[in-house]
Structure formats: structure tokens, C-alpha cells
mmCIF file with all atom_site columns, C-alpha atoms in Angstrom:
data_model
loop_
_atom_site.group_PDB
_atom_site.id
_atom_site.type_symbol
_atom_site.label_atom_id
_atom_site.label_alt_id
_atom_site.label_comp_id
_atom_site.label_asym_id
_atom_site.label_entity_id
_atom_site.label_seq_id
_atom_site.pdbx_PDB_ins_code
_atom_site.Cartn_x
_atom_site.Cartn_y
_atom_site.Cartn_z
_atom_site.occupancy
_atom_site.B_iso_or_equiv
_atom_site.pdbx_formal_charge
_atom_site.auth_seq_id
_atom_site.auth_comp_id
_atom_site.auth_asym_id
_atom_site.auth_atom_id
_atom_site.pdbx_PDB_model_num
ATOM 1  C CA . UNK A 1 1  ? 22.533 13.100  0.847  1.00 64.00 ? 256 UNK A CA 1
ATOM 2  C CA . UNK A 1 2  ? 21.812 14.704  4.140  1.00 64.00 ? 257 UNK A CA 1
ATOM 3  C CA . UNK A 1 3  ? 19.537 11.919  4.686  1.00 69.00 ? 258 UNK A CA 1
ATOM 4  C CA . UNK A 1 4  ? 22.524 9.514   4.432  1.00 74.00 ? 259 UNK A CA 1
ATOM 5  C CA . UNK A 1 5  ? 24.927 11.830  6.764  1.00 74.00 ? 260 UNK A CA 1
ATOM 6  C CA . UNK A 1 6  ? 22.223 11.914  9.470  1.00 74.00 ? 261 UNK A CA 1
ATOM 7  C CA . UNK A 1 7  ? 21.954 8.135   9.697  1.00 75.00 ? 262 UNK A CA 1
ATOM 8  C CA . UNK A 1 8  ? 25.426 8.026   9.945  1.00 78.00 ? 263 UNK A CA 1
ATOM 9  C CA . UNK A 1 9  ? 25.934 10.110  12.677 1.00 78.00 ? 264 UNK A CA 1
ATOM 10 C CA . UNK A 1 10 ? 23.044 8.138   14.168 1.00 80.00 ? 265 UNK A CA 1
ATOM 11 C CA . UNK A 1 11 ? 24.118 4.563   14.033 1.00 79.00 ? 266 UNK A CA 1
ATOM 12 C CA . UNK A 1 12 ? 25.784 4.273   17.678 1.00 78.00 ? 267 UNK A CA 1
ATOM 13 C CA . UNK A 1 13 ? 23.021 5.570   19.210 1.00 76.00 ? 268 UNK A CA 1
ATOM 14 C CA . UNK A 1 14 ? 20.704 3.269   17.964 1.00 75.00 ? 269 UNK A CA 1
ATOM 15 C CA . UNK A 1 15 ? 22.626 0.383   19.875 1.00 80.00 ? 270 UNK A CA 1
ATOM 16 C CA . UNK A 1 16 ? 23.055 2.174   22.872 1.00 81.00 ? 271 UNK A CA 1
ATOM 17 C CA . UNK A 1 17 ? 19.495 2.424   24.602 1.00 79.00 ? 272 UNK A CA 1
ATOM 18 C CA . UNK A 1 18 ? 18.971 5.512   26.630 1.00 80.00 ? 273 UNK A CA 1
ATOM 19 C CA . UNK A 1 19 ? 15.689 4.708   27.192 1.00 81.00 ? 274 UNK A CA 1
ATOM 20 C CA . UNK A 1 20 ? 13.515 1.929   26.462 1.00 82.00 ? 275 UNK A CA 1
ATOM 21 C CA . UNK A 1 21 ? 13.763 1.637   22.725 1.00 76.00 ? 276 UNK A CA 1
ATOM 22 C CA . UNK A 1 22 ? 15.291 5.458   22.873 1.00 78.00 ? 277 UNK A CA 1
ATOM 23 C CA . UNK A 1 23 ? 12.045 6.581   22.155 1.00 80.00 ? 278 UNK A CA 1
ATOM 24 C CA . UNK A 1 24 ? 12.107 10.388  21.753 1.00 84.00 ? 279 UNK A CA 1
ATOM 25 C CA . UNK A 1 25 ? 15.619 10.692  22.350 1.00 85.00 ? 280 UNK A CA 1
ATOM 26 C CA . UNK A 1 26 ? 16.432 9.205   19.027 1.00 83.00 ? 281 UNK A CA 1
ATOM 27 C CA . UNK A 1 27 ? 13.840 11.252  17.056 1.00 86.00 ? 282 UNK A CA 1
ATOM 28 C CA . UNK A 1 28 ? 15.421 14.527  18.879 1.00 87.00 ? 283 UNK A CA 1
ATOM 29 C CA . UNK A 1 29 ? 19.033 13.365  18.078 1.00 86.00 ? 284 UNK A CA 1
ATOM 30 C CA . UNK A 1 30 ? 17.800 13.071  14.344 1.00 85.00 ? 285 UNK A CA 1
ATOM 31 C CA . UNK A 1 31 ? 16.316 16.487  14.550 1.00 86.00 ? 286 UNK A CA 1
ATOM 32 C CA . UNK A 1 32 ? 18.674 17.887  15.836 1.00 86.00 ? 287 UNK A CA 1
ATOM 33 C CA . UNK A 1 33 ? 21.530 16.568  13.089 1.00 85.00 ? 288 UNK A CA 1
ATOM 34 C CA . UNK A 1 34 ? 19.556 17.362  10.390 1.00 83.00 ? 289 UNK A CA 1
ATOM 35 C CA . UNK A 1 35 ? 18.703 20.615  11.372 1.00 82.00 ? 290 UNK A CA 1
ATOM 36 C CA . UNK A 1 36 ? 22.551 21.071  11.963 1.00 82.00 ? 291 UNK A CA 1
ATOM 37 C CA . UNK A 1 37 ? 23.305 19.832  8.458  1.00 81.00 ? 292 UNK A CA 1
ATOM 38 C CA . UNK A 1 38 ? 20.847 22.239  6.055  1.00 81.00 ? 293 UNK A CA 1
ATOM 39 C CA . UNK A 1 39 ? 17.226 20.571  6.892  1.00 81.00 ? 294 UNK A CA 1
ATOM 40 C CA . UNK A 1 40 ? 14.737 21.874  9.201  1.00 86.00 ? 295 UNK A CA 1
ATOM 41 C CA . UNK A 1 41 ? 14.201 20.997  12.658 1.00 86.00 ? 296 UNK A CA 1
ATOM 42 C CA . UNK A 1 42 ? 10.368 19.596  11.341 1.00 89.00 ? 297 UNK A CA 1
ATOM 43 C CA . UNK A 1 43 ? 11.598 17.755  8.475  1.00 86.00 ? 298 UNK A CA 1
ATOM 44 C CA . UNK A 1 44 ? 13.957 15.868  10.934 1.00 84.00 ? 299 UNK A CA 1
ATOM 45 C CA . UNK A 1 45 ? 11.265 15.225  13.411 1.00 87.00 ? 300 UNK A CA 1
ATOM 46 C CA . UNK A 1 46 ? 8.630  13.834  10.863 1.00 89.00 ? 301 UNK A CA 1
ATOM 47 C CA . UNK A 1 47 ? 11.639 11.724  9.079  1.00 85.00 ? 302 UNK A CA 1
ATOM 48 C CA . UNK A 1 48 ? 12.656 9.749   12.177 1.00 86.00 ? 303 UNK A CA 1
ATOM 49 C CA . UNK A 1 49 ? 9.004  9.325   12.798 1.00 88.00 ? 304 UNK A CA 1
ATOM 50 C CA . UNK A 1 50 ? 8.315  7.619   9.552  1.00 90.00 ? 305 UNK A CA 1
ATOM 51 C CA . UNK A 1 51 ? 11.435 5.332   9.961  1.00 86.00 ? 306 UNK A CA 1
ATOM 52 C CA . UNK A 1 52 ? 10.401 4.272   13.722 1.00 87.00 ? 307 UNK A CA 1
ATOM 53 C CA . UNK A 1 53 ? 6.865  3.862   12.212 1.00 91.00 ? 308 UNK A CA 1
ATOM 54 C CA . UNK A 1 54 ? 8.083  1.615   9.251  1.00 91.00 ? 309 UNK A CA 1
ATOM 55 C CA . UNK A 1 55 ? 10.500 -0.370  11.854 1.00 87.00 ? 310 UNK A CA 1
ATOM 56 C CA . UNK A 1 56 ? 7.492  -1.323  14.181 1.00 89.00 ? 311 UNK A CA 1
ATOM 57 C CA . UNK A 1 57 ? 5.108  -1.963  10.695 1.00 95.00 ? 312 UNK A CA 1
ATOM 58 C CA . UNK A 1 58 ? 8.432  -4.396  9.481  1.00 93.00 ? 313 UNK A CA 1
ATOM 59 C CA . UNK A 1 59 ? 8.803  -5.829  13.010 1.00 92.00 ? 314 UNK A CA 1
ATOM 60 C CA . UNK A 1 60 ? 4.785  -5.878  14.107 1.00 92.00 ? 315 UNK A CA 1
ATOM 61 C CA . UNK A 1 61 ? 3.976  -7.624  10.901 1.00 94.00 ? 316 UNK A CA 1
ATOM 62 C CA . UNK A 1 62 ? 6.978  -10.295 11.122 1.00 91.00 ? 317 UNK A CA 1
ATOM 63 C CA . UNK A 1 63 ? 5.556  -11.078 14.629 1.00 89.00 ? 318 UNK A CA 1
ATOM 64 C CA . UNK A 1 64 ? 2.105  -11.635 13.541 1.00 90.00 ? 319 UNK A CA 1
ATOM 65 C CA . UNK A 1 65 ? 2.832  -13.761 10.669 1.00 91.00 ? 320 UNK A CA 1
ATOM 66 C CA . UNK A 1 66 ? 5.251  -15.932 13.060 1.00 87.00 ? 321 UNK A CA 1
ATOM 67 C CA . UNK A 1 67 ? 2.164  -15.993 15.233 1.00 84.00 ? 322 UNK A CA 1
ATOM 68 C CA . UNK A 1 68 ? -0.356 -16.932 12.637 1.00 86.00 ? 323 UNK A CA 1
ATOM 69 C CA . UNK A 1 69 ? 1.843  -19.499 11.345 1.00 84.00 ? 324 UNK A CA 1
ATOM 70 C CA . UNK A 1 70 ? 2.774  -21.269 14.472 1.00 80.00 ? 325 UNK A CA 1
ATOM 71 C CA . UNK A 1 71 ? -0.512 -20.822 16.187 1.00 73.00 ? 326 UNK A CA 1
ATOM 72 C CA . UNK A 1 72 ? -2.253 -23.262 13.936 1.00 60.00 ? 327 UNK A CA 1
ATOM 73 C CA . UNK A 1 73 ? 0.273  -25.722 14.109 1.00 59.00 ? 328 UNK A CA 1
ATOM 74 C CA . UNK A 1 74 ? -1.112 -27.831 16.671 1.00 58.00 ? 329 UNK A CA 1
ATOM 75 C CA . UNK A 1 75 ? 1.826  -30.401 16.731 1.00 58.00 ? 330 UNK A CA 1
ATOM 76 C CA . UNK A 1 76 ? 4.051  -28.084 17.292 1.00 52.00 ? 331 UNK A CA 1
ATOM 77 C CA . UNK A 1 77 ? 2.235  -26.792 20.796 1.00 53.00 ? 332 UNK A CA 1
ATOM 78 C CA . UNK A 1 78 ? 1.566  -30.309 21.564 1.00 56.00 ? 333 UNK A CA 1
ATOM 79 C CA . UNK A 1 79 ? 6.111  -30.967 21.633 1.00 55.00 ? 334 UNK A CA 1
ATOM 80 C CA . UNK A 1 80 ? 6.899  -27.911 23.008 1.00 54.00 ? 335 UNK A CA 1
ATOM 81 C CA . UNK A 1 81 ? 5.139  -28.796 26.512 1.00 55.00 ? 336 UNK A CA 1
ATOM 82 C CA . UNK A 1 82 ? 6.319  -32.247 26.593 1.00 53.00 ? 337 UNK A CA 1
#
């Protein structure tokens, strides 16, 4: 439940970058609400840490695979500089 508020509250600033890819600000911001809302300051920190750590596994691991895939396509490089 409080889990659910907190995102919430967070959506907006996850479009608006403060700084580049709001790192730190939006782990604070989460803190900070969740703390606000019955949870401890901690328990906010380490939750927005696990969901930017599971956001760069999702996005690091999409980019690799699109890497891997396309790298040994050798047609493909040889059209793209034509």
C-alpha cells in the first residue's frame, strides 16, 4: 500500500530530470515520502535503490542483447554504411 502511494506521488518527477537521470534526488524524494507516509527513512532509501538497480539490470541487459544480436549480423553493418 504505501509502496503504491509513494510511486504515485513520484511519477512527475521521474519525467522531469533534475539532474542527469535524477540520480540521488529521486532516491531522497522516495525517502522522504515514505518516511512521511508510516515507513522509515532507510526502508525508503534501500527501496528506490533496488528499483533504480532493477531499471538499469532491465535496460543494461536489453542493450546488450540488441548488441549481441546486431553485432553478428554482418549484412546488416555492411547497409548501414552504404
Amino acid at each position: 500500500m504505501v509502496g503504491g502511494v509513494v510511486d504515485a506521488l513520484t511519477f512527475a518527477l521521474r519525467l522531469v530530470m533534475i539532474t542527469p537521470g535524477n540520480l540521488g534526488v529521486y532516491e531522497w524524494v522516495v525517502a522522504l515520502l515514505s518516511s512521511s507516509v508510516g515507513s522509515t527513512l532507510v526502508t525508503g532509501l534501500v527501496c528506490a535503490a533496488i528499483y533504480r538497480a532493477a531499471g538499469l539490470l532491465v535496460t543494461g541487459s536489453a542493450g546488450l542483447i540488441s548488441v549481441l544480436l546486431l553485432g553478428g549480423s554482418r549484412d546488416y553493418r555492411k547497409e548501414s554504411v552504404k
